[in-house]
Coordinates of N, CA and C in Angstrom, one line a residue:
M326 N 0.8 -1.2 0.0 CA 0.0 0.0 0.0 C 0.9 1.2 0.0
R327 N 2.0 1.2 0.7 CA 2.9 2.4 0.8 C 3.4 2.7 -0.6
Y328 N 3.7 1.7 -1.4 CA 4.3 1.9 -2.8 C 3.3 2.5 -3.7
I329 N 2.0 2.1 -3.5 CA 0.9 2.6 -4.4 C 0.8 4.1 -4.1
I330 N 0.9 4.5 -2.9 CA 0.7 5.9 -2.5 C 1.8 6.8 -3.1
V331 N 3.1 6.2 -3.1 CA 4.2 6.9 -3.6 C 4.1 7.1 -5.1
L332 N 3.7 6.0 -5.8 CA 3.5 6.1 -7.3 C 2.4 7.1 -7.7
L333 N 1.4 7.1 -6.9 CA 0.3 8.0 -7.2 C 0.7 9.5 -7.0
C334 N 1.6 9.8 -6.0 CA 2.1 11.1 -5.8 C 3.0 11.5 -6.9
V335 N 3.8 10.6 -7.4 CA 4.7 10.9 -8.5 C 3.9 11.2 -9.8
S336 N 2.9 10.4 -10.0 CA 2.1 10.6 -11.2 C 1.4 12.0 -11.2
I337 N 0.9 12.4 -10.0 CA 0.2 13.7 -9.9 C 1.2 14.8 -10.1
T338 N 2.4 14.7 -9.6 CA 3.4 15.7 -9.7 C 3.8 15.9 -11.2
L339 N 4.0 14.7 -11.9 CA 4.4 14.8 -13.3 C 3.3 15.4 -14.1
F340 N 2.0 15.1 -13.8 CA 0.9 15.7 -14.5 C 0.8 17.2 -14.3
S341 N 1.1 17.6 -13.1 CA 1.0 19.0 -12.7 C 2.1 19.8 -13.5
C342 N 3.3 19.2 -13.5 CA 4.4 19.9 -14.2 C 4.2 20.0 -15.7
T343 N 3.6 18.9 -16.3 CA 3.3 18.9 -17.7 C 2.3 20.0 -18.0
D344 N 1.3 20.1 -17.2 CA 0.2 21.0 -17.4 C 0.7 22.5 -17.2
L345 N 1.7 22.7 -16.3 CA 2.3 24.0 -16.1 C 3.1 24.4 -17.3
V346 N 3.9 23.5 -17.8 CA 4.7 23.8 -19.0 C 3.8 24.1 -20.2
G347 N 2.7 23.3 -20.3 CA 1.8 23.6 -21.4 C 1.2 25.0 -21.4
T348 N 0.8 25.4 -20.1 CA 0.2 26.7 -19.9 C 1.2 27.8 -20.3
F349 N 2.5 27.6 -19.8 CA 3.5 28.6 -20.1 C 3.8 28.7 -21.6
E350 N 3.8 27.6 -22.3 CA 4.0 27.6 -23.8 C 2.9 28.3 -24.5
K351 N 1.7 28.1 -24.0 CA 0.5 28.8 -24.6 C 0.6 30.3 -24.3
F352 N 1.1 30.6 -23.1 CA 1.2 32.1 -22.8 C 2.2 32.7 -23.7
Q353 N 3.3 31.9 -24.0 CA 4.4 32.5 -24.8 C 4.0 32.5 -26.3
E354 N 3.0 31.7 -26.6 CA 2.5 31.6 -28.0 C 3.7 31.2 -28.9
N355 N 4.4 30.2 -28.4 CA 5.5 29.6 -29.1 C 6.7 30.6 -29.4
G356 N 6.8 31.5 -28.6 CA 7.9 32.5 -28.7 C 8.3 33.1 -27.4
E357 N 9.5 33.8 -27.3 CA 9.9 34.4 -26.1 C 9.1 35.7 -25.8
I358 N 8.9 36.0 -24.6 CA 8.3 37.3 -24.2 C 9.4 38.3 -24.1
N359 N 9.4 39.3 -24.9 CA 10.5 40.3 -24.9 C 9.9 41.6 -24.4
Y360 N 10.5 42.1 -23.3 CA 10.1 43.4 -22.7 C 11.1 44.4 -23.0
V361 N 10.6 45.6 -23.4 CA 11.5 46.8 -23.7 C 11.7 47.5 -22.3
G362 N 12.9 48.1 -22.2 CA 13.2 48.9 -21.0 C 12.3 50.1 -20.9
K363 N 11.8 50.4 -19.7 CA 10.9 51.5 -19.5 C 11.6 52.7 -19.1
I364 N 10.9 53.8 -19.1 CA 11.4 55.1 -18.6 C 11.7 55.0 -17.1
D365 N 12.9 55.3 -16.7 CA 13.3 55.1 -15.3 C 13.0 56.4 -14.5
S366 N 12.6 56.2 -13.3 CA 12.3 57.3 -12.3 C 11.3 58.3 -12.9
L367 N 10.3 57.8 -13.6 CA 9.3 58.7 -14.2 C 8.5 59.5 -13.2
K368 N 8.3 60.8 -13.4 CA 7.5 61.6 -12.5 C 6.8 62.6 -13.3
V369 N 5.8 63.3 -12.7 CA 5.1 64.3 -13.3 C 5.2 65.6 -12.6
H370 N 5.1 66.7 -13.4 CA 5.1 68.1 -12.8 C 3.8 68.7 -13.2
E371 N 2.9 69.1 -12.2 CA 1.6 69.6 -12.5 C 1.6 71.1 -12.8
G372 N 0.7 71.5 -13.7 CA 0.7 72.9 -14.0 C -0.7 73.4 -14.4
L373 N -0.8 74.6 -14.9 CA -2.1 75.2 -15.3 C -2.5 74.7 -16.7
H374 N -3.5 73.9 -16.7 CA -3.9 73.3 -18.0 C -2.8 72.5 -18.7
K375 N -1.8 72.1 -18.0 CA -0.7 71.4 -18.6 C -0.1 70.4 -17.6
I376 N 0.7 69.5 -18.1 CA 1.5 68.6 -17.2 C 2.7 68.1 -18.0
Q377 N 3.8 68.0 -17.2 CA 5.1 67.6 -17.8 C 5.5 66.3 -17.2
F378 N 5.9 65.4 -18.1 CA 6.5 64.1 -17.7 C 8.0 64.2 -17.8
E379 N 8.7 63.6 -16.8 CA 10.2 63.6 -16.8 C 10.7 62.3 -16.4
G380 N 11.7 61.8 -17.1 CA 12.3 60.5 -16.7 C 13.6 60.2 -17.4
F381 N 14.3 59.2 -17.1 CA 15.6 58.9 -17.6 C 15.5 57.7 -18.6
L382 N 16.3 57.7 -19.7 CA 16.2 56.8 -20.7 C 17.2 55.7 -20.6
Y383 N 17.9 55.6 -19.5 CA 19.0 54.6 -19.4 C 18.6 53.2 -19.8
Y384 N 17.4 52.7 -19.3 CA 17.0 51.4 -19.6 C 16.2 51.2 -20.9
A385 N 15.9 52.3 -21.5 CA 15.1 52.3 -22.7 C 15.9 52.4 -24.0
E386 N 17.1 51.8 -24.0 CA 18.0 51.9 -25.1 C 17.4 51.4 -26.4
T387 N 16.6 50.4 -26.4 CA 16.1 49.8 -27.6 C 14.7 50.3 -28.0
A388 N 14.1 51.2 -27.1 CA 12.8 51.7 -27.4 C 12.8 52.8 -28.5
T389 N 11.8 52.7 -29.3 CA 11.6 53.7 -30.4 C 10.6 54.8 -30.1
D390 N 9.6 54.5 -29.2 CA 8.6 55.5 -28.9 C 8.2 55.3 -27.5
V391 N 7.7 56.4 -26.9 CA 7.0 56.3 -25.6 C 5.6 56.7 -25.8
I392 N 4.7 56.0 -25.2 CA 3.3 56.2 -25.4 C 2.6 56.5 -24.0
I393 N 1.8 57.5 -24.0 CA 1.1 58.0 -22.8 C -0.4 57.9 -23.1
K394 N -1.1 57.1 -22.3 CA -2.6 57.0 -22.4 C -3.3 57.5 -21.2
W395 N -4.4 58.1 -21.4 CA -5.3 58.6 -20.4 C -6.7 58.7 -20.9
D396 N -7.7 58.4 -20.1 CA -9.1 58.4 -20.6 C -9.2 57.7 -21.9
D397 N -9.7 58.4 -22.9 CA -9.7 57.8 -24.3 C -8.7 58.4 -25.2
Q398 N -7.7 59.0 -24.7 CA -6.7 59.7 -25.5 C -5.3 59.0 -25.4
Q399 N -4.5 59.3 -26.4 CA -3.2 58.8 -26.5 C -2.2 59.8 -27.1
Y400 N -1.0 59.9 -26.5 CA 0.1 60.7 -27.1 C 1.3 59.8 -27.3
T401 N 1.9 59.9 -28.5 CA 3.1 59.2 -28.8 C 4.3 60.1 -29.1
Q402 N 5.4 59.8 -28.4 CA 6.6 60.6 -28.6 C 7.7 59.8 -29.2
S403 N 8.2 60.1 -30.3 CA 9.4 59.4 -30.9 C 10.6 59.6 -30.0
L404 N 11.4 58.6 -29.9 CA 12.7 58.7 -29.1 C 13.9 58.7 -30.1
E405 N 13.6 59.0 -31.3 CA 14.7 59.1 -32.3 C 15.6 60.3 -31.9
G406 N 16.9 60.1 -31.9 CA 17.8 61.1 -31.6 C 18.2 61.2 -30.1
Y407 N 17.5 60.5 -29.3 CA 17.8 60.5 -27.8 C 18.8 59.4 -27.5
G408 N 19.6 59.7 -26.5 CA 20.6 58.7 -26.1 C 20.3 58.2 -24.7
K409 N 20.9 57.1 -24.3 CA 20.6 56.5 -23.0 C 20.9 57.3 -21.8
T410 N 21.7 58.4 -21.9 CA 22.0 59.3 -20.8 C 21.1 60.5 -20.8
D411 N 20.2 60.6 -21.8 CA 19.4 61.8 -21.9 C 18.2 61.7 -20.9
V412 N 17.7 62.9 -20.5 CA 16.5 63.0 -19.7 C 15.4 63.4 -20.7
L413 N 14.3 62.6 -20.6 CA 13.2 62.8 -21.5 C 12.2 63.7 -20.8
E414 N 11.7 64.7 -21.5 CA 10.7 65.6 -21.0 C 9.6 65.7 -22.0
I415 N 8.3 65.5 -21.6 CA 7.2 65.6 -22.5 C 6.2 66.5 -21.8
L416 N 5.7 67.5 -22.6 CA 4.7 68.5 -22.1 C 3.4 68.2 -22.8
L417 N 2.4 68.0 -22.0 CA 1.0 67.9 -22.5 C 0.3 69.2 -22.1
E418 N -0.3 69.9 -23.1 CA -1.0 71.2 -22.9 C -2.4 71.1 -23.2
D419 N -3.2 72.2 -22.9 CA -4.6 72.3 -23.2 C -5.4 71.2 -22.6
L420 N -5.1 70.8 -21.4 CA -5.9 69.8 -20.6 C -6.9 70.5 -19.7
E421 N -8.0 69.8 -19.6 CA -9.1 70.3 -18.7 C -8.6 70.1 -17.2
E422 N -9.1 71.0 -16.4 CA -8.8 70.9 -14.9 C -9.4 69.6 -14.4
D423 N -8.6 68.7 -13.9 CA -9.1 67.4 -13.4 C -8.0 66.6 -12.8
L424 N -8.4 65.5 -12.2 CA -7.4 64.5 -11.7 C -7.4 63.4 -12.8
Y425 N -6.1 63.1 -13.2 CA -5.9 62.2 -14.3 C -5.1 61.0 -13.8
V426 N -5.4 59.9 -14.5 CA -4.5 58.7 -14.4 C -3.9 58.4 -15.7
F427 N -2.6 58.4 -15.7 CA -1.8 58.2 -17.0 C -1.1 56.8 -16.9
N428 N -1.2 56.1 -18.1 CA -0.4 54.9 -18.3 C 0.7 55.1 -19.3
V429 N 1.9 54.9 -18.9 CA 3.1 55.2 -19.7 C 3.9 54.0 -20.0
Y430 N 4.2 53.7 -21.2 CA 5.1 52.6 -21.6 C 5.9 52.9 -22.9
T431 N 6.9 52.1 -23.1 CA 7.7 52.3 -24.3 C 7.5 51.1 -25.2
V432 N 7.7 51.3 -26.5 CA 7.7 50.2 -27.5 C 8.9 50.2 -28.4
D433 N 9.3 49.0 -28.9 CA 10.4 49.0 -29.8 C 10.0 48.8 -31.3
K434 N 10.9 48.6 -32.2 CA 10.5 48.5 -33.6 C 9.6 47.3 -34.0
N435 N 9.7 46.3 -33.1 CA 8.8 45.1 -33.3 C 7.5 45.2 -32.5
N436 N 7.3 46.3 -31.9 CA 6.1 46.6 -31.1 C 6.0 45.8 -29.8
N437 N 7.2 45.4 -29.3 CA 7.3 44.9 -28.0 C 7.2 46.0 -27.0
R438 N 6.5 45.8 -25.9 CA 6.2 46.8 -24.9 C 7.1 46.7 -23.6
S439 N 7.2 47.8 -22.9 CA 7.8 47.8 -21.6 C 6.7 47.5 -20.6
I440 N 7.0 47.3 -19.3 CA 6.1 47.3 -18.3 C 5.4 48.7 -18.1
V441 N 4.2 48.7 -17.9 CA 3.4 50.0 -17.8 C 3.7 50.7 -16.5
T442 N 3.9 52.0 -16.5 CA 4.0 52.8 -15.3 C 2.7 53.7 -15.2
T443 N 2.1 53.6 -14.1 CA 0.8 54.3 -13.9 C 1.1 55.5 -12.9
L444 N 0.7 56.7 -13.4 CA 0.8 57.9 -12.6 C -0.5 58.6 -12.4
Q445 N -0.7 59.2 -11.3 CA -1.9 60.0 -11.0 C -1.5 61.4 -10.8
A446 N -2.1 62.4 -11.4 CA -1.7 63.8 -11.3 C -2.9 64.7 -11.5
N447 N -2.8 65.9 -10.9 CA -3.8 66.9 -11.1 C -3.4 67.9 -12.2
V448 N -4.3 68.4 -12.9 CA -4.1 69.5 -13.8 C -5.0 70.6 -13.3
Y449 N -4.4 71.8 -13.1 CA -5.1 72.9 -12.4 C -5.7 73.9 -13.4
G450 N -6.7 74.6 -12.8 CA -7.4 75.6 -13.7 C -8.1 76.6 -12.8
D451 N -9.3 77.1 -13.3 CA -10.0 78.2 -12.6 C -10.5 77.8 -11.2
K452 N -10.8 76.6 -11.0 CA -11.3 76.2 -9.7 C -10.2 76.3 -8.6
F453 N -9.0 75.9 -9.0 CA -7.8 76.0 -8.1 C -7.5 77.5 -7.8
I454 N -7.6 78.3 -8.9 CA -7.3 79.7 -8.7 C -8.3 80.4 -7.8
A455 N -9.6 80.0 -7.9 CA -10.6 80.6 -7.1 C -10.5 80.2 -5.7
A456 N -9.9 79.1 -5.4 CA -9.8 78.6 -4.0 C -8.6 79.2 -3.2
Q457 N -7.7 80.0 -3.9 CA -6.6 80.6 -3.3 C -6.8 82.0 -2.8
N458 N -6.0 82.4 -1.8 CA -6.1 83.7 -1.3 C -4.9 84.5 -1.6
P459 N -5.0 85.8 -2.1 CA -3.8 86.6 -2.4 C -3.1 87.0 -1.1
V460 N -1.9 87.3 -1.2 CA -1.1 87.8 -0.1 C -1.6 89.2 0.4
L461 N -1.8 89.4 1.7 CA -2.2 90.7 2.2 C -1.0 91.6 2.5
Y462 N -1.3 92.9 2.4 CA -0.2 93.8 2.6 C -0.7 95.2 3.0
T463 N 0.1 96.0 3.5 CA -0.1 97.4 3.7 C 1.1 98.2 3.1
Y464 N 0.9 99.5 2.9 CA 2.0 100.2 2.4 C 2.1 101.7 2.9
T465 N 3.3 102.2 2.9 CA 3.4 103.6 3.4 C 4.4 104.3 2.5
S466 N 4.3 105.6 2.4 CA 5.2 106.5 1.6 C 6.5 106.6 2.3
N467 N 7.6 106.6 1.6 CA 8.9 106.8 2.2 C 9.3 108.3 2.3
G468 N 8.4 109.2 1.8 CA 8.7 110.6 1.8 C 9.5 111.1 0.7
T469 N 10.0 110.3 -0.2 CA 10.8 110.7 -1.3 C 10.2 110.3 -2.6
G470 N 8.9 110.0 -2.7 CA 8.3 109.6 -3.9 C 8.2 108.1 -4.1
G471 N 8.8 107.4 -3.1 CA 8.7 105.9 -3.2 C 7.8 105.3 -2.1
F472 N 7.6 104.0 -2.1 CA 6.7 103.4 -1.2 C 7.3 102.1 -0.6
T473 N 6.9 101.7 0.6 CA 7.4 100.5 1.2 C 6.1 99.6 1.4
L474 N 6.1 98.4 0.9 CA 5.1 97.5 1.1 C 5.4 96.5 2.3
M475 N 4.5 96.4 3.2 CA 4.7 95.4 4.4 C 3.8 94.2 4.1
W476 N 4.4 93.1 4.0 CA 3.6 91.9 3.7 C 3.2 91.2 5.0
N477 N 1.9 90.8 5.0 CA 1.3 90.1 6.2 C 2.0 88.8 6.3
E478 N 2.1 88.0 5.2 CA 2.8 86.7 5.2 C 2.9 86.2 3.8
I479 N 4.1 85.8 3.4 CA 4.2 85.2 2.1 C 4.7 83.8 2.4
P480 N 3.8 82.8 2.5 CA 4.2 81.4 2.9 C 5.1 80.7 1.8
T481 N 5.6 79.6 2.2 CA 6.3 78.8 1.2 C 5.4 78.4 0.0
L482 N 6.0 78.2 -1.1 CA 5.3 77.9 -2.4 C 4.4 79.0 -2.9
M483 N 4.8 80.2 -2.4 CA 4.1 81.4 -2.9 C 5.2 82.5 -3.2
Q484 N 4.8 83.4 -4.1 CA 5.7 84.6 -4.4 C 4.7 85.7 -4.9
V485 N 5.3 86.9 -4.9 CA 4.5 88.0 -5.4 C 5.3 88.7 -6.5
L486 N 4.6 89.1 -7.6 CA 5.2 89.8 -8.7 C 4.7 91.3 -8.6
L487 N 5.7 92.2 -8.6 CA 5.4 93.7 -8.7 C 5.8 94.2 -10.0
E488 N 4.9 94.8 -10.7 CA 5.2 95.4 -12.0 C 4.8 96.9 -12.0
Y489 N 5.7 97.7 -12.5 CA 5.5 99.1 -12.5 C 6.4 99.8 -13.5
T490 N 6.2 101.1 -13.7 CA 7.0 101.9 -14.6 C 7.9 102.8 -13.7
N491 N 9.2 102.8 -14.0 CA 10.1 103.6 -13.1 C 10.2 105.1 -13.6
H492 N 11.1 105.8 -13.0 CA 11.2 107.3 -13.3 C 11.7 107.5 -14.8
D493 N 12.4 106.5 -15.3 CA 12.9 106.6 -16.7 C 11.9 106.1 -17.8
G494 N 10.8 105.7 -17.3 CA 9.7 105.2 -18.2 C 9.9 103.7 -18.6
D495 N 10.8 103.0 -17.9 CA 11.0 101.6 -18.2 C 10.1 100.8 -17.3
K496 N 9.7 99.6 -17.9 CA 8.9 98.7 -17.2 C 9.8 97.8 -16.3
R497 N 9.4 97.7 -15.0 CA 10.2 96.9 -14.1 C 9.3 95.8 -13.5
T498 N 9.9 94.7 -13.3 CA 9.2 93.5 -12.6 C 10.1 93.1 -11.4
V499 N 9.5 93.0 -10.2 CA 10.2 92.6 -9.0 C 9.6 91.3 -8.5
V500 N 10.4 90.3 -8.3 CA 9.9 89.1 -7.8 C 10.1 89.1 -6.2
V501 N 9.0 89.0 -5.5 CA 9.2 89.0 -4.0 C 9.0 87.5 -3.5
P502 N 10.1 86.9 -3.0 CA 10.0 85.5 -2.6 C 9.3 85.3 -1.3
A503 N 9.0 84.0 -1.0 CA 8.4 83.7 0.3 C 9.2 84.2 1.5
F504 N 8.5 84.5 2.5 CA 9.0 84.9 3.8 C 9.6 86.3 3.8
T505 N 9.4 87.1 2.7 CA 9.8 88.5 2.7 C 8.9 89.3 3.6
M506 N 9.5 90.2 4.4 CA 8.7 91.0 5.3 C 8.2 92.3 4.7
Q507 N 9.1 92.9 4.0 CA 8.8 94.2 3.3 C 9.6 94.4 2.1
T508 N 9.0 95.2 1.2 CA 9.7 95.5 -0.1 C 9.6 97.0 -0.4
E509 N 10.7 97.6 -0.7 CA 10.7 99.0 -1.0 C 10.7 99.3 -2.5
I510 N 9.8 100.1 -3.0 CA 9.7 100.6 -4.4 C 10.1 102.0 -4.4
A511 N 11.3 102.3 -4.7 CA 11.8 103.7 -4.6 C 11.7 104.5 -5.9
D512 N 11.6 103.8 -7.0 CA 11.7 104.6 -8.3 C 10.5 104.5 -9.1
I513 N 9.3 104.3 -8.5 CA 8.1 104.3 -9.3 C 7.7 105.7 -9.9
Q514 N 7.3 105.7 -11.1 CA 6.9 107.0 -11.7 C 5.6 107.5 -11.1
P515 N 5.5 108.8 -10.8 CA 4.3 109.3 -10.1 C 3.1 109.2 -11.0
D516 N 2.0 109.0 -10.4 CA 0.7 108.9 -11.1 C 0.6 107.7 -12.0
T517 N 1.3 106.6 -11.6 CA 1.2 105.3 -12.3 C 0.7 104.2 -11.3
Q518 N 0.4 103.1 -11.9 CA -0.1 102.0 -11.1 C 1.0 101.0 -10.8
L519 N 0.8 100.4 -9.6 CA 1.6 99.2 -9.3 C 0.8 98.0 -9.4
K520 N 1.2 97.0 -10.2 CA 0.4 95.8 -10.4 C 1.0 94.8 -9.4
I521 N 0.1 94.2 -8.6 CA 0.6 93.2 -7.6 C -0.1 91.9 -7.8
T522 N 0.7 90.9 -8.1 CA 0.1 89.6 -8.5 C 0.7 88.5 -7.5
T523 N -0.2 87.8 -6.8 CA 0.2 86.7 -6.0 C 0.3 85.4 -6.9
C524 N 1.3 84.7 -6.7 CA 1.6 83.5 -7.5 C 1.7 82.3 -6.6
V525 N 1.0 81.2 -6.9 CA 1.0 80.0 -6.1 C 1.5 78.8 -6.8
K526 N 2.4 78.1 -6.1 CA 2.9 76.8 -6.7 C 2.1 75.7 -6.0
P527 N 1.4 74.9 -6.7 CA 0.5 73.9 -6.1 C 1.3 72.9 -5.2
N528 N 2.5 72.5 -5.5 CA 3.3 71.7 -4.7 C 4.8 71.9 -5.1
K529 N 5.7 71.3 -4.3 CA 7.1 71.6 -4.5 C 7.6 71.1 -5.8
D530 N 6.9 70.0 -6.4 CA 7.4 69.5 -7.7 C 6.5 70.0 -8.9
A531 N 5.7 71.0 -8.6 CA 4.8 71.6 -9.7 C 5.7 72.2 -10.8
L532 N 5.1 72.3 -12.0 CA 5.8 72.8 -13.1 C 6.0 74.3 -13.0
E533 N 5.1 75.0 -12.4 CA 5.1 76.5 -12.4 C 4.4 77.1 -11.3
Y534 N 4.6 78.4 -11.1 CA 3.8 79.2 -10.2 C 2.5 79.6 -11.0
I535 N 1.4 79.6 -10.4 CA 0.1 79.9 -11.1 C -0.3 81.3 -10.5
S536 N -0.6 82.2 -11.4 CA -0.9 83.6 -11.0 C -2.4 83.7 -10.7
L537 N -2.7 84.4 -9.6 CA -4.0 84.8 -9.2 C -4.4 86.1 -9.8
P538 N -5.7 86.5 -9.8 CA -6.0 87.8 -10.4 C -5.2 88.9 -9.7
P539 N -4.7 89.8 -10.5 CA -3.8 90.9 -9.9 C -4.6 92.0 -9.2
K540 N -4.0 92.7 -8.4 CA -4.5 93.9 -7.8 C -3.7 95.1 -8.2
Y541 N -4.3 96.3 -8.3 CA -3.6 97.5 -8.7 C -3.7 98.6 -7.6
E542 N -2.6 99.2 -7.4 CA -2.5 100.3 -6.4 C -2.1 101.5 -7.2
N543 N -2.8 102.6 -7.0 CA -2.5 103.9 -7.6 C -1.7 104.7 -6.7
F544 N -0.4 105.0 -7.0 CA 0.5 105.8 -6.1 C 0.6 107.2 -6.7
K545 N 0.3 108.2 -5.9 CA 0.3 109.6 -6.4 C 1.3 110.4 -5.6

């Protein structure tokens, strides 16, 4: 009886292995499965109605194209002329404000694919802008025709743009970075406007600062 049990176990094992090999061969469809190298360290930079993909091509040496799919849309970028040490940057523009899921992969000349990289990212628009608050400030005259602006708070990931005309009639733009307490505008032309625009970066890896509606001060 003991020998019968051993033979039965061996038969079941052989049958299982044969079945597994057959399944693998069917999956291969009588050929090897060739994977193309994917874009390495792929990440996204979110922006205003746009998004930028960035990654390294080190492992995608045999790839001919990179394909990005989302919803019912697809974008294909040729990799002709790129080298394995290059950084790939792809900018998608004119996107609606929304949360997107992107599937990214490479293909070679034989249409072999890489493993798919899935990324989720926001594209910003009017709703994001409407939800932001501009930087608050006060200002005083310095007594010589100029003005000093005192900022309530400019937090991280925010900055303020000051645009005005100076005494020589030239257009000037001053970028006021985060955590600045006060800014002096000494050379503004009398009876002209100072344009004050708060700019918000949605996150530290975002593509750009997004401008809120500007405010105008009339200095006389």
